Coordinates of C-alpha atoms and ligand atoms in Angstrom, one line a residue:
X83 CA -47.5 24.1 -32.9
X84 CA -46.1 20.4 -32.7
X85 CA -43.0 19.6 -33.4
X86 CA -43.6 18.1 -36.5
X87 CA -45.6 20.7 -38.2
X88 CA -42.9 23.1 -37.9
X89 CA -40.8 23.8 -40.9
X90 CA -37.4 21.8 -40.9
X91 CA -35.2 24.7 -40.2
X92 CA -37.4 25.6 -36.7
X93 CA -37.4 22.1 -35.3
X94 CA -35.2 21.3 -32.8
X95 CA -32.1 19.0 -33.5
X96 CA -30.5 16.9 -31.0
X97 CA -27.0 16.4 -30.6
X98 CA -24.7 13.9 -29.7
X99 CA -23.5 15.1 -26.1
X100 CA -20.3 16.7 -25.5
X101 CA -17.0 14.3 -25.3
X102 CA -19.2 12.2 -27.1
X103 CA -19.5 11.2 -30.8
X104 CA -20.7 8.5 -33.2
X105 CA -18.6 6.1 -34.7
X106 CA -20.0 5.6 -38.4
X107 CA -19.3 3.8 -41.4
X108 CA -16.6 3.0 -43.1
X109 CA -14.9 4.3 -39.7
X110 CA -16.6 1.5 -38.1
X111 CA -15.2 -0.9 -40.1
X112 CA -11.5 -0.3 -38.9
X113 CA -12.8 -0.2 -35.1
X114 CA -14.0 -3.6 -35.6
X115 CA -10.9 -4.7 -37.5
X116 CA -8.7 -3.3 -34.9
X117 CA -10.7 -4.8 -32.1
X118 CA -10.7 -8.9 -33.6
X119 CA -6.8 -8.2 -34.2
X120 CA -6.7 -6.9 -30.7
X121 CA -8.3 -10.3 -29.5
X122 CA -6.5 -13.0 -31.9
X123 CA -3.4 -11.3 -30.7
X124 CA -4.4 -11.7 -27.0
X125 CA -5.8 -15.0 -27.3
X126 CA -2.9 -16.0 -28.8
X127 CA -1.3 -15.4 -25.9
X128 CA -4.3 -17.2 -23.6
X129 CA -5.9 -14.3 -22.4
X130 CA -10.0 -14.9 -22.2
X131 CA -12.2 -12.1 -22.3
X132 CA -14.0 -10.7 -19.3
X133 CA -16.9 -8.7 -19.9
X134 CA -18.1 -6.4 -16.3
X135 CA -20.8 -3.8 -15.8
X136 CA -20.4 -0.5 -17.2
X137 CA -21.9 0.8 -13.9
X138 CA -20.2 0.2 -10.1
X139 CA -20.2 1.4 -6.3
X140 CA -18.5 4.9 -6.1
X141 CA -15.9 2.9 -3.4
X142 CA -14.9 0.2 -5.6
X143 CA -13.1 3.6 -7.7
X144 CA -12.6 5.4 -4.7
X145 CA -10.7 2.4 -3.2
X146 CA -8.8 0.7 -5.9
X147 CA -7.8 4.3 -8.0
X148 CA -7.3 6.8 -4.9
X149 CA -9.2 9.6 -3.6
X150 CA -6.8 11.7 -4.4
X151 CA -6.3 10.9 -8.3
X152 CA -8.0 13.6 -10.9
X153 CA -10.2 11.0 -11.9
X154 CA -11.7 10.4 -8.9
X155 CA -11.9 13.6 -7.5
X156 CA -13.2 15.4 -10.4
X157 CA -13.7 13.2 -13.3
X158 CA -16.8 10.5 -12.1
X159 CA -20.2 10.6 -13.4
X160 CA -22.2 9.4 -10.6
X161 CA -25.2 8.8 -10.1
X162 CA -27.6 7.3 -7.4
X163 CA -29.2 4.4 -8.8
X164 CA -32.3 4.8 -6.8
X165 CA -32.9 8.1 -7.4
X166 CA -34.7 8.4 -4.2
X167 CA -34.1 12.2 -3.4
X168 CA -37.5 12.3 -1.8
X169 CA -37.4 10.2 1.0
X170 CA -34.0 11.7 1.6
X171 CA -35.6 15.3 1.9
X172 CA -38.4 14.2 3.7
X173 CA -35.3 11.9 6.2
X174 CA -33.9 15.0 6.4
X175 CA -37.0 17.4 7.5
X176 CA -37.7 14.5 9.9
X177 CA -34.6 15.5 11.9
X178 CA -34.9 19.1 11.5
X179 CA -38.4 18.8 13.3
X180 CA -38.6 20.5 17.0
X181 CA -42.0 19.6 18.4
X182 CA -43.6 16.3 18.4
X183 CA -46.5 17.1 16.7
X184 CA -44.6 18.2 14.0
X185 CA -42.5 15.2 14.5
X186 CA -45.6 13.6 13.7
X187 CA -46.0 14.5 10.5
X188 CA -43.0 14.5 9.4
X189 CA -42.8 10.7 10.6
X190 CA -46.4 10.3 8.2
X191 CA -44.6 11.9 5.0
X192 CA -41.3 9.6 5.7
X193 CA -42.9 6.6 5.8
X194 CA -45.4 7.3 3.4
X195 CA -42.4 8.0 1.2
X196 CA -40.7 5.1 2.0
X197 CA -43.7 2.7 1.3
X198 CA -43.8 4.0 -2.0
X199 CA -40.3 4.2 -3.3
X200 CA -39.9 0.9 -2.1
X201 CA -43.5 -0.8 -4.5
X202 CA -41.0 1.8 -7.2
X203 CA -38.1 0.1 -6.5
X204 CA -36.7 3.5 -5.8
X205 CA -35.1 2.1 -2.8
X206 CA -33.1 -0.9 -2.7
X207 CA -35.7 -3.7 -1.6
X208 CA -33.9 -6.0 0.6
X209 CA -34.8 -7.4 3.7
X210 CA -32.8 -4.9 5.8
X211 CA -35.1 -2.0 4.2
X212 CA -38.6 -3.8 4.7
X213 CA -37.5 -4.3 7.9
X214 CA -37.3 -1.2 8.7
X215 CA -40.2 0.2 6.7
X216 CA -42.3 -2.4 8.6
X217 CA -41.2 -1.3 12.0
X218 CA -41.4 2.6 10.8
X219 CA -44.8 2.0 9.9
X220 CA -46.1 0.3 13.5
X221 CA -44.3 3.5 15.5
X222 CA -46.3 5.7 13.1
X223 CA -49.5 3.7 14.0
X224 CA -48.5 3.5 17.7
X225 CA -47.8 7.1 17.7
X226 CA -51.2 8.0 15.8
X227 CA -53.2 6.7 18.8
X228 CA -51.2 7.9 21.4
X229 CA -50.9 11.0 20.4
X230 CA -54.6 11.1 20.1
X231 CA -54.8 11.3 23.6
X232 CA -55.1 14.8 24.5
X233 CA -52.8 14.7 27.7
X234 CA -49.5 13.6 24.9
X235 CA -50.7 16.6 22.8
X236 CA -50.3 19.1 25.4
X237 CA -46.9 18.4 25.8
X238 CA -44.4 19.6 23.5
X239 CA -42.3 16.8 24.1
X240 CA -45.0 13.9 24.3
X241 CA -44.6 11.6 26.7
X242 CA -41.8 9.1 28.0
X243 CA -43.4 6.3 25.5
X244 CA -43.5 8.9 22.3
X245 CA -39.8 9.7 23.3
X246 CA -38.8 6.4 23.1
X247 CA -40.8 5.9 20.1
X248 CA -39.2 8.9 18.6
X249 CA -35.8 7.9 19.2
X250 CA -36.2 4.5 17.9
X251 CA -38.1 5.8 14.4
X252 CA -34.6 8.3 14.4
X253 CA -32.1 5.0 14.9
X254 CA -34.4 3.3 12.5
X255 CA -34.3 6.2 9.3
X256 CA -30.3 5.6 9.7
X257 CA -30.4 2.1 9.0
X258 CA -32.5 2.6 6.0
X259 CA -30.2 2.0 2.8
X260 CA -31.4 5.2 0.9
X261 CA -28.9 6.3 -1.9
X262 CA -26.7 3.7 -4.0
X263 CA -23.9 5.7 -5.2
X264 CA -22.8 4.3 -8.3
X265 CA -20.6 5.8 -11.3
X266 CA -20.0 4.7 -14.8
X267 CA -16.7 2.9 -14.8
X268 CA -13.6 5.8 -15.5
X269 CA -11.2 2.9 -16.0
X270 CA -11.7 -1.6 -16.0
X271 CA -9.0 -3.0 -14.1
X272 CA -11.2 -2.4 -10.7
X273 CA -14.1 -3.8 -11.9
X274 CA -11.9 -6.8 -13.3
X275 CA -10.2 -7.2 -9.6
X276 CA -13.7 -6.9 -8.3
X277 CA -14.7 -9.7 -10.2
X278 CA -11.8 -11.8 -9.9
X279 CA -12.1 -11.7 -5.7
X280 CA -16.2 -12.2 -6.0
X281 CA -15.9 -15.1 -8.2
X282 CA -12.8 -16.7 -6.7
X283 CA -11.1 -16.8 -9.8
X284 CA -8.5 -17.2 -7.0
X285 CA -9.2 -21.1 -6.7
X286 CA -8.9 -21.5 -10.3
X287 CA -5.7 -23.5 -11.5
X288 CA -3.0 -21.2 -12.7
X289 CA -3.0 -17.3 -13.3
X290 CA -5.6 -15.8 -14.6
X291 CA -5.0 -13.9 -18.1
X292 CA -8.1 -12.1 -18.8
X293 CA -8.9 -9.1 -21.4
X294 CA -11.6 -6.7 -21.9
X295 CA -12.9 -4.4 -24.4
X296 CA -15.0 -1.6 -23.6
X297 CA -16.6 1.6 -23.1
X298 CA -14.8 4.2 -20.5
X299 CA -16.4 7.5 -18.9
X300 CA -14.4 10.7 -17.4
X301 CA -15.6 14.1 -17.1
X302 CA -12.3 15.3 -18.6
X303 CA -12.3 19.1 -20.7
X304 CA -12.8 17.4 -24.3
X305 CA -10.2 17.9 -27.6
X306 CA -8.6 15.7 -30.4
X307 CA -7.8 12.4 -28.6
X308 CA -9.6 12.8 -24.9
X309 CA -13.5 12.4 -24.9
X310 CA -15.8 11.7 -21.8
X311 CA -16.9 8.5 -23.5
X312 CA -13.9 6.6 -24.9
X313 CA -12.8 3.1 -25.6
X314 CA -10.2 0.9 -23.7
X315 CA -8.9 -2.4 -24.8
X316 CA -7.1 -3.8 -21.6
X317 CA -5.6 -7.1 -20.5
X318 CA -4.9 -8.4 -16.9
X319 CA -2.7 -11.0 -14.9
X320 CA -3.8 -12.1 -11.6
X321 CA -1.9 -15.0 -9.7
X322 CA 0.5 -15.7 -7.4
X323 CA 3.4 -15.1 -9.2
X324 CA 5.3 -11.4 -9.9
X325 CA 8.0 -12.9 -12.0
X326 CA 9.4 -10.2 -14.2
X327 CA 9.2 -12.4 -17.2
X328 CA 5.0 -12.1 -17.0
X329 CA 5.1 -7.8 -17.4
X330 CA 7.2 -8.5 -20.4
X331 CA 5.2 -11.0 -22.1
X332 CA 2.2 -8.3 -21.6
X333 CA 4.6 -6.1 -22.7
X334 CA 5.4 -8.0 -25.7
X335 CA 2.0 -8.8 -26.8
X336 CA 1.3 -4.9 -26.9
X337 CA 4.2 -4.6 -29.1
X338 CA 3.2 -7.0 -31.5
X339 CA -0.7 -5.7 -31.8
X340 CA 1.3 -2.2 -32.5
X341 CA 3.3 -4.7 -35.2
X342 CA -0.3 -6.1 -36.5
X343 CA -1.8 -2.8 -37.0
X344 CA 1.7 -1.3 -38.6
X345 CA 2.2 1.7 -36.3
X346 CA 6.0 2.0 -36.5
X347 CA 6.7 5.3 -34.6
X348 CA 6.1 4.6 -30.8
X349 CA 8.3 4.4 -28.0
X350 CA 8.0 2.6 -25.2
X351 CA 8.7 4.0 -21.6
X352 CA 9.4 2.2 -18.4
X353 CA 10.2 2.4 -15.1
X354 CA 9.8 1.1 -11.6
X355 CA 8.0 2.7 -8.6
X356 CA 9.4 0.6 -6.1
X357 CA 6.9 -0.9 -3.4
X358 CA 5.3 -0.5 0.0
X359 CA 9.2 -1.0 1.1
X360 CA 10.7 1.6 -0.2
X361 CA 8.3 4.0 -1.4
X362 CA 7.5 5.4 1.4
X363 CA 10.8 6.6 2.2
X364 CA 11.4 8.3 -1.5
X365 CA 7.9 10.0 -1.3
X366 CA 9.1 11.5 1.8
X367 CA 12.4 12.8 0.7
X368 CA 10.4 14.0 -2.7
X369 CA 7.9 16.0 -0.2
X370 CA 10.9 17.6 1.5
X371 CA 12.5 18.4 -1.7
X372 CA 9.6 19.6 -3.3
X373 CA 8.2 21.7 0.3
X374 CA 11.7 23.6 -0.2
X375 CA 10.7 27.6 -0.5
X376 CA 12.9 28.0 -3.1
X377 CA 10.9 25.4 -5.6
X378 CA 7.5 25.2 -3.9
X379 CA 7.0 29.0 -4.8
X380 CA 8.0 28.5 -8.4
X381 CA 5.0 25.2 -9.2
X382 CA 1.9 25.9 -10.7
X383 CA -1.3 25.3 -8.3
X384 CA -2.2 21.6 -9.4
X385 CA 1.4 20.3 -8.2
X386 CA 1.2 22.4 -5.3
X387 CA -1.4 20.9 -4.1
X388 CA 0.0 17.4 -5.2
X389 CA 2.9 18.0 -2.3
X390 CA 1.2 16.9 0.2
X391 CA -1.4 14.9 -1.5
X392 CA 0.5 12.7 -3.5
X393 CA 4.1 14.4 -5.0
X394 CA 4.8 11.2 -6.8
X395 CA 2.3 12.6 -8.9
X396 CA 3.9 16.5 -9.6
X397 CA 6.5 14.0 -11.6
X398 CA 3.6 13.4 -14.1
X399 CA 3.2 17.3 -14.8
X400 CA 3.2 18.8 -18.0
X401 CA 3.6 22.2 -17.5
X402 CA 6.5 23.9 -19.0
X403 CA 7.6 25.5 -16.3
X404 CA 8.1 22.7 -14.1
X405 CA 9.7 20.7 -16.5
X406 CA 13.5 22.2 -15.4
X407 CA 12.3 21.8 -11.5
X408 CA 11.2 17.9 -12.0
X409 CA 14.7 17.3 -14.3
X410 CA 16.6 17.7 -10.9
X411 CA 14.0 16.2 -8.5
X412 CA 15.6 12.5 -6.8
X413 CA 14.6 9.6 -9.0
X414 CA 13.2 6.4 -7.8
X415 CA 15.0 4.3 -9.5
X416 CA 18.2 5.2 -7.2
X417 CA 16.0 4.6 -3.9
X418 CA 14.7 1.3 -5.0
X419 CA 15.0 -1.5 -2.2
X420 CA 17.3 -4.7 -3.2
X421 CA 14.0 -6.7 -4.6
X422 CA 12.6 -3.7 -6.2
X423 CA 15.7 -3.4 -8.0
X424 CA 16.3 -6.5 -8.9
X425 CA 12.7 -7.3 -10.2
X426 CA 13.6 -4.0 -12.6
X427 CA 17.0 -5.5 -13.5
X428 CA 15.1 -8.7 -14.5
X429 CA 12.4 -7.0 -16.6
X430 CA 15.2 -5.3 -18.2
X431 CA 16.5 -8.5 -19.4
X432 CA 13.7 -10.2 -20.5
X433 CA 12.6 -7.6 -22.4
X434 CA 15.8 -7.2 -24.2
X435 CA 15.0 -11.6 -24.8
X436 CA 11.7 -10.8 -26.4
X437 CA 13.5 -8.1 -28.6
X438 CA 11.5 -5.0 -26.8
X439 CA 13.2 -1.8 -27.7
X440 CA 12.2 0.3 -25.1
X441 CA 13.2 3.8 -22.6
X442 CA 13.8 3.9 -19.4
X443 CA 11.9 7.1 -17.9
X444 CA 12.5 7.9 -14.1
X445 CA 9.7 10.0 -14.6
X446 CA 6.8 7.9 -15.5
X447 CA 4.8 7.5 -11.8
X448 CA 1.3 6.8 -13.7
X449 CA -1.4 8.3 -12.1
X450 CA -3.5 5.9 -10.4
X451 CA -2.6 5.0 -6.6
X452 CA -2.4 1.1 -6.9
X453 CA 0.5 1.0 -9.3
X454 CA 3.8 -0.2 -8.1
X455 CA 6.7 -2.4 -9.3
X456 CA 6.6 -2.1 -13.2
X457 CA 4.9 0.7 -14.9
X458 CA 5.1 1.5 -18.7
X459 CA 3.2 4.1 -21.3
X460 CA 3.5 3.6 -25.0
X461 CA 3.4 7.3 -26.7
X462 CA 3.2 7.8 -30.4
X463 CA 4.4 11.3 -31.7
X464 CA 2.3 10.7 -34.9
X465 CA -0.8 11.5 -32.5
X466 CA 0.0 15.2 -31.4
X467 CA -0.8 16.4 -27.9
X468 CA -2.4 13.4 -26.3
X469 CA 0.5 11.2 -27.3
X470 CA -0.6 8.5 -24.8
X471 CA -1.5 5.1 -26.8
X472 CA -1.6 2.9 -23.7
X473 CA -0.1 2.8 -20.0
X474 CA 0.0 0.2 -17.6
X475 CA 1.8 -1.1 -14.8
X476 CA 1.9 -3.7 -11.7
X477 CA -0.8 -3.1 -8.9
X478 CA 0.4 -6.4 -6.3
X479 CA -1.4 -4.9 -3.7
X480 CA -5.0 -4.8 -4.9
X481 CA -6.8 -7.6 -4.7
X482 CA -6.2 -7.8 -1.0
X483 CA -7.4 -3.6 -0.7
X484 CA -10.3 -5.2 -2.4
X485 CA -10.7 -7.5 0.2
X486 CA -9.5 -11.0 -1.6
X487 CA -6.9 -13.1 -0.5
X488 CA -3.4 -11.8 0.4
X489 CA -0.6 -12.7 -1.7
X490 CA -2.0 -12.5 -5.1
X491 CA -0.3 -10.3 -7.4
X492 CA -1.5 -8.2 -10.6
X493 CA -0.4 -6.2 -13.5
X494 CA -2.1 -4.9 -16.6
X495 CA -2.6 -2.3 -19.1
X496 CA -5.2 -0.2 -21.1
X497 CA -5.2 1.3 -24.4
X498 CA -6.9 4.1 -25.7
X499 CA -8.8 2.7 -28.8
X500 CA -9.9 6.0 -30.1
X501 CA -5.9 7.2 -30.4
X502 CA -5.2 3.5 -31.8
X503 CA -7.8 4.5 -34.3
X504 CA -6.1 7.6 -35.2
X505 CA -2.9 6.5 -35.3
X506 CA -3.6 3.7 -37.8
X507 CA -5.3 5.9 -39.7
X508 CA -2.3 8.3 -39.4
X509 CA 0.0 5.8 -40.3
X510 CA -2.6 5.0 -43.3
X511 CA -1.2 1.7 -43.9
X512 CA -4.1 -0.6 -42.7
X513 CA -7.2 -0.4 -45.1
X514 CA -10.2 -1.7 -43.3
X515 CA -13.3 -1.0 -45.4
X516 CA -16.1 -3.1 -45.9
X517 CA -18.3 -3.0 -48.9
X518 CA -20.7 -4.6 -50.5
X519 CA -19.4 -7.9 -52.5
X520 CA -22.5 -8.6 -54.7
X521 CA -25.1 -5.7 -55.6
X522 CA -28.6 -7.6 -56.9
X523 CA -29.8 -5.5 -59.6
X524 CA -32.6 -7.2 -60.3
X525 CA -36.3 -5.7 -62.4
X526 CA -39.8 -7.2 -63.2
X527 CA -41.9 -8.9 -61.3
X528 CA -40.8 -12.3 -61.8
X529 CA -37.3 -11.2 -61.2
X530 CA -37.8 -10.2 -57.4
X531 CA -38.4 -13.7 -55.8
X532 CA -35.7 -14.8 -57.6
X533 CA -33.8 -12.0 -56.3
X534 CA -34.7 -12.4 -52.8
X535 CA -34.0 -16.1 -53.2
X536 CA -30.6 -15.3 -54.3
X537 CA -29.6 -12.6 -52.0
X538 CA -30.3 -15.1 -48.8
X539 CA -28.2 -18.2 -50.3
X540 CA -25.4 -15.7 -50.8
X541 CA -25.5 -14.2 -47.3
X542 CA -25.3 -17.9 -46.2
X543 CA -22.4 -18.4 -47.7
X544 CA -20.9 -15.4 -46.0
X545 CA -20.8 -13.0 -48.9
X546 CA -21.9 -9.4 -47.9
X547 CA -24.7 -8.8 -50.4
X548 CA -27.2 -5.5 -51.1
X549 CA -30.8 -6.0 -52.6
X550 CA -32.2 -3.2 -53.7
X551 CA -35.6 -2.8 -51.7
X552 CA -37.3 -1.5 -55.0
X553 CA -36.9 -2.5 -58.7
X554 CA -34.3 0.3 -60.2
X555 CA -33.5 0.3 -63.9
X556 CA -30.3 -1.5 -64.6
X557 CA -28.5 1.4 -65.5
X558 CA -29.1 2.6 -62.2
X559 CA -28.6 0.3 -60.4
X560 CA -25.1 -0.3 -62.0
X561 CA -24.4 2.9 -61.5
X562 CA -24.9 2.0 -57.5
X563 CA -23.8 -0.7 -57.5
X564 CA -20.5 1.1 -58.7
X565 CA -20.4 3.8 -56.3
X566 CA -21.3 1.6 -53.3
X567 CA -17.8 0.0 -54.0
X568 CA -19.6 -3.5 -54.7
X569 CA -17.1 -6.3 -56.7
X570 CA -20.2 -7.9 -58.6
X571 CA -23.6 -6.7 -60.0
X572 CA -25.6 -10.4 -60.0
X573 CA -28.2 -8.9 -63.1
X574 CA -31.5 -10.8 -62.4
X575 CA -34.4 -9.3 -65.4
X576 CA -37.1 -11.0 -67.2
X577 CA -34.5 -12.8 -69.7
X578 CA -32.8 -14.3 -67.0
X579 CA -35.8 -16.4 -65.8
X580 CA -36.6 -17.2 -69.3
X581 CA -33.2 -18.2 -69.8
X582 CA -32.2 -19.4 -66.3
X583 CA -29.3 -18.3 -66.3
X584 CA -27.9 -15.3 -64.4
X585 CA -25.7 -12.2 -65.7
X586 CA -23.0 -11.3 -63.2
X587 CA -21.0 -8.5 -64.0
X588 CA -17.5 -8.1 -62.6
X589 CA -17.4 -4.1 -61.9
X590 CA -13.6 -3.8 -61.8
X591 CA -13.3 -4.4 -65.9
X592 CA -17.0 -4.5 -67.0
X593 CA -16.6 -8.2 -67.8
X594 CA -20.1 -10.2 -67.7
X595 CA -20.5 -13.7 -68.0
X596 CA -23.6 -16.3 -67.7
X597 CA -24.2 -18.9 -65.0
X598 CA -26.4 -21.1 -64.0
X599 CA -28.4 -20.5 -60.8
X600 CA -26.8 -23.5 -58.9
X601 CA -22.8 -22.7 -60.0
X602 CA -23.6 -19.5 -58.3
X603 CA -21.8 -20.0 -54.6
X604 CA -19.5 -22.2 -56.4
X605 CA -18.6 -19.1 -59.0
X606 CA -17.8 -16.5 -55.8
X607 CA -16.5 -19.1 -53.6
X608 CA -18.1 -19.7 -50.3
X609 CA -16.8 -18.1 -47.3
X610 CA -18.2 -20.4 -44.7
X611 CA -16.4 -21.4 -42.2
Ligands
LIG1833 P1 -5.3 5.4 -18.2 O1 -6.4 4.5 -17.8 O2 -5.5 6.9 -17.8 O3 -4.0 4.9 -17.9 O4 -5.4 5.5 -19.8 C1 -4.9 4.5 -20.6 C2 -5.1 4.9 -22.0 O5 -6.4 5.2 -22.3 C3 -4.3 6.2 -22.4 O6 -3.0 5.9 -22.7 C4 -5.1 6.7 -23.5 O7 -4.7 6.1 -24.7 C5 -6.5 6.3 -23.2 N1 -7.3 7.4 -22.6 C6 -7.4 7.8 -21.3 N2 -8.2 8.8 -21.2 C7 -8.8 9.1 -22.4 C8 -9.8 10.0 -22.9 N3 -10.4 10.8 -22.1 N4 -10.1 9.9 -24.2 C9 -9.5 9.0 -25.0 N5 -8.6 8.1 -24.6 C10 -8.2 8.1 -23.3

């Protein structure tokens, strides 16, 4: 039976994936109001957006984030973008292949494979790959009519010439560029770094304050507040500088869109987590400390593995049991070098300038590898477990790991947008609705191109307007009108066009006045810019 023919209950419903979920009406509304405040504040403080791919190489993540970090190690969807599994099989049984008859064809499916997936783009086609295809393909023809000869045949190994042949088709499938890892971006400020070295934003004047706004992808274990597919808003300062007084204004803006969007109970944590100067030396004396019998044998498995890994990162643990061990772990803050320490003096004050209330937490490493300097998190306890409304932090070293120019300095942050969502909506002091502002209730024939008329010299003066697609009887459509939250029923009926002149009804008090077709705009005001 098809699909269709099946009784509603029997057919099969899909499903928004898991970590994933739809972001509907009216909630769409405050998502959109929250994102344009998110921007006027930014640009208000001359940050331009950047907008990247939501796809990039595996290494750009592995590089920049650390192999090492949870979301790199378990948390990547990726993917190979060519999808070309079967010339890698066939690459594969190529090798595995003992005589040279068999090498033969084995050589024939490869290449056969190859030709293919390139015309199907299911390779990348550049000029390495055609290259090589090109060459692949003459050894197989070679081959074929030397191994016709019965004399080649008859040895297992073929002769000198086929070896040689052989050896070269196995250099050869090496070269070929098969797979292109790539993943959906876990986090932006790579992909934004990325950018920023391949477009030599370097050589443009000043530093460069960009912001973006997007979707995010981890393979985290989903609940209230973490999804797979989630939203960041995050901003970025790349240039030569690292004076303190640029992470607080970043820091500042952040506290003002928390102002805009009145979310009053936050705190803000920071710390520093010194640089390739002194770090070192405290990550060593942390390992020590934390190898100790005494409190290795009392963490949980995750931090134990972290001791060797990375035990910056066992500072970051939640686990109640550890909480007593990390209280009396050394701090960073007291192994800070001279210019470490004074750069964390510095933000200190200009922070306390800009009238920043903030926390100082010893604790907070952040998780990602290129952090160092400044980092901060902004928690919320109106959100519940995954308190976490942003977190950001100083990353100097970056652009030159991803192969720009030395010296250039970086710091930035991200937000969550789904936990700004909630928050505001915790805090239920922003109202960000959208409804309809005139409802056309219009019936009769005559009344419908008037209607239509109407509706689009509204909607170009910027009012939000709904047009029934079918005549309704007033009293219905009054009714709607009501429900759909709408401030004005325009009444259009036969009397009107008689009369030319339009019944508008103001829904709040049931008032109704007449107008004349052209006072219309003027009557609601126009909202054009
Ligand atoms: P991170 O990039 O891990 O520093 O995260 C920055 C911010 O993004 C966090 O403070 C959260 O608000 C938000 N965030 C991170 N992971 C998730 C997730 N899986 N779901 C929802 N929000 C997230």
């Amino acid at each position: 039976m098809s699909e269709s023919a099946k009784p509603e209950s029997e057919r099969r419903k899909f499903r928004a994936i898991k970590g994933t979920r739809d972001i509907l009406p009216p909630d769409s509304a405050l998502w959109n109001w929250f994102e344009n405040t998110a921007r006027s504040v930014m640009e208000s403080y001359n940050f331009g957006e950047i907008r990247t791919p939501i796809f990039e190489e595996t290494g750009l993540f592995a590089r920049s984030v650390g192999l090492s970090t949870d979301i790199v190690s378990k948390e990547m969807y990726e993917f190979d973008l060519h999808a070309s599994d079967a010339v890698h099989t066939s690459r594969l049984l190529y090798f595995e292949s003992r005589s040279a008859l068999r090498r033969m064809g084995r050589l024939y499916h490869l290449v056969t494979d190859l030709e293919s997936a390139w015309q199907s783009n299911r390779i990348e086609q550049n000029d390495k790959n055609k290259r090589v295809i090109d060459e692949l393909r003459s050894i197989y023809d070679a081959l074929f009519r030397d191994l016709a000869d019965d004399k080649a045949l008859a040895n297992a190994d073929g002769t000198p010439e086929i070896m040689r042949l052989f050896y070269r088709a196995s250099d050869l499938m090496l070269e070929i560029d098969i797979a292109q890892h790539v993943v959906l971006r876990p986090e932006a400020t790579a992909s934004v770094v990325r950018a920023y070295v391949e477009h030599r934003l370097d050589t443009r004047p000043g530093d460069q304050k960009l912001y973006y706004i997007g979707p995010m992808f981890r393979r985290e274990r989903p609940q209230k507040g973490r999804y797979r597919q989630f939203y960041q808003i995050g901003a970025e300062v790349l240039g030569a500088s690292d004076a303190p007084a640029i992470d607080a204004e970043l820091i500042e803006m952040l506290t003002v869109l928390l102002e805009r969007c009145q979310i009053e109970k936050y705190t803000l944590l920071i710390n520093s987590i010194g640089c390739a100067n002194c770090r070192p030396a405290y990550v060593e004396l942390l390992r020590a400390e934390l190898r100790k019998p005494e409190i290795f044998e009392r963490l949980g498995a995750d931090s134990k593995r972290r001791v060797e890994a990375n035990p910056l990162r066992v500072m970051d643990s939640k686990l109640p049991e550890e909480q007593e061990i990390i209280e009396k772990l050394p701090k960073i803050s007291q192994h800070l070098c001279d210019d470490c320490k004074t750069h964390y003096e510095k933000l200190k004050r200009e922070l306390a300038l800009r009238k920043v209330p903030f926390t100082e937490s010893p604790r907070l490493v952040r998780g990602l590898d290129y952090y160092m300097r400044t980092t901060f998190e902004i928690t919320s306890p109106i959100l519940g477990a995954q308190n976490a409304l942003c977190g950001g932090g100083r990353y100097d070293g970056l652009v030159e790991l991803l192969g720009g120019p030395k010296g250039i300095k970086g710091i930035g942050f991200a937000l969550g947008e789904d936990r700004f969502i909630d928050a505001i909506q915790e805090a239920k002091k922003v109202h960000a609705t959208r409804t309809a502002d005139v409802f056309i209730a219009w019936m009769g024939e005559n009344a419908y191109p008037a209607a239509v008329r109407l509706a689009r010299v509204l909607r170009d003066a910027k009012h939000v307007v709904e047009l029934p697609p079918a005549e309704m009887k007033f009293r219905k459509a009054l009714e709607r009108a009501d429900k759909a939250g709408a401030r004005y029923a325009l009444i259009i009926g036969d009397d009107e066009i008689a009369s030319k002149q339009l019944t508008i009804k103001h829904l709040a008090d049931g008032q109704q006045r007449k107008i004349a077709e052209d006072e219309l705009v003027n009557y609601f005001g126009s909202k054009r810019n």
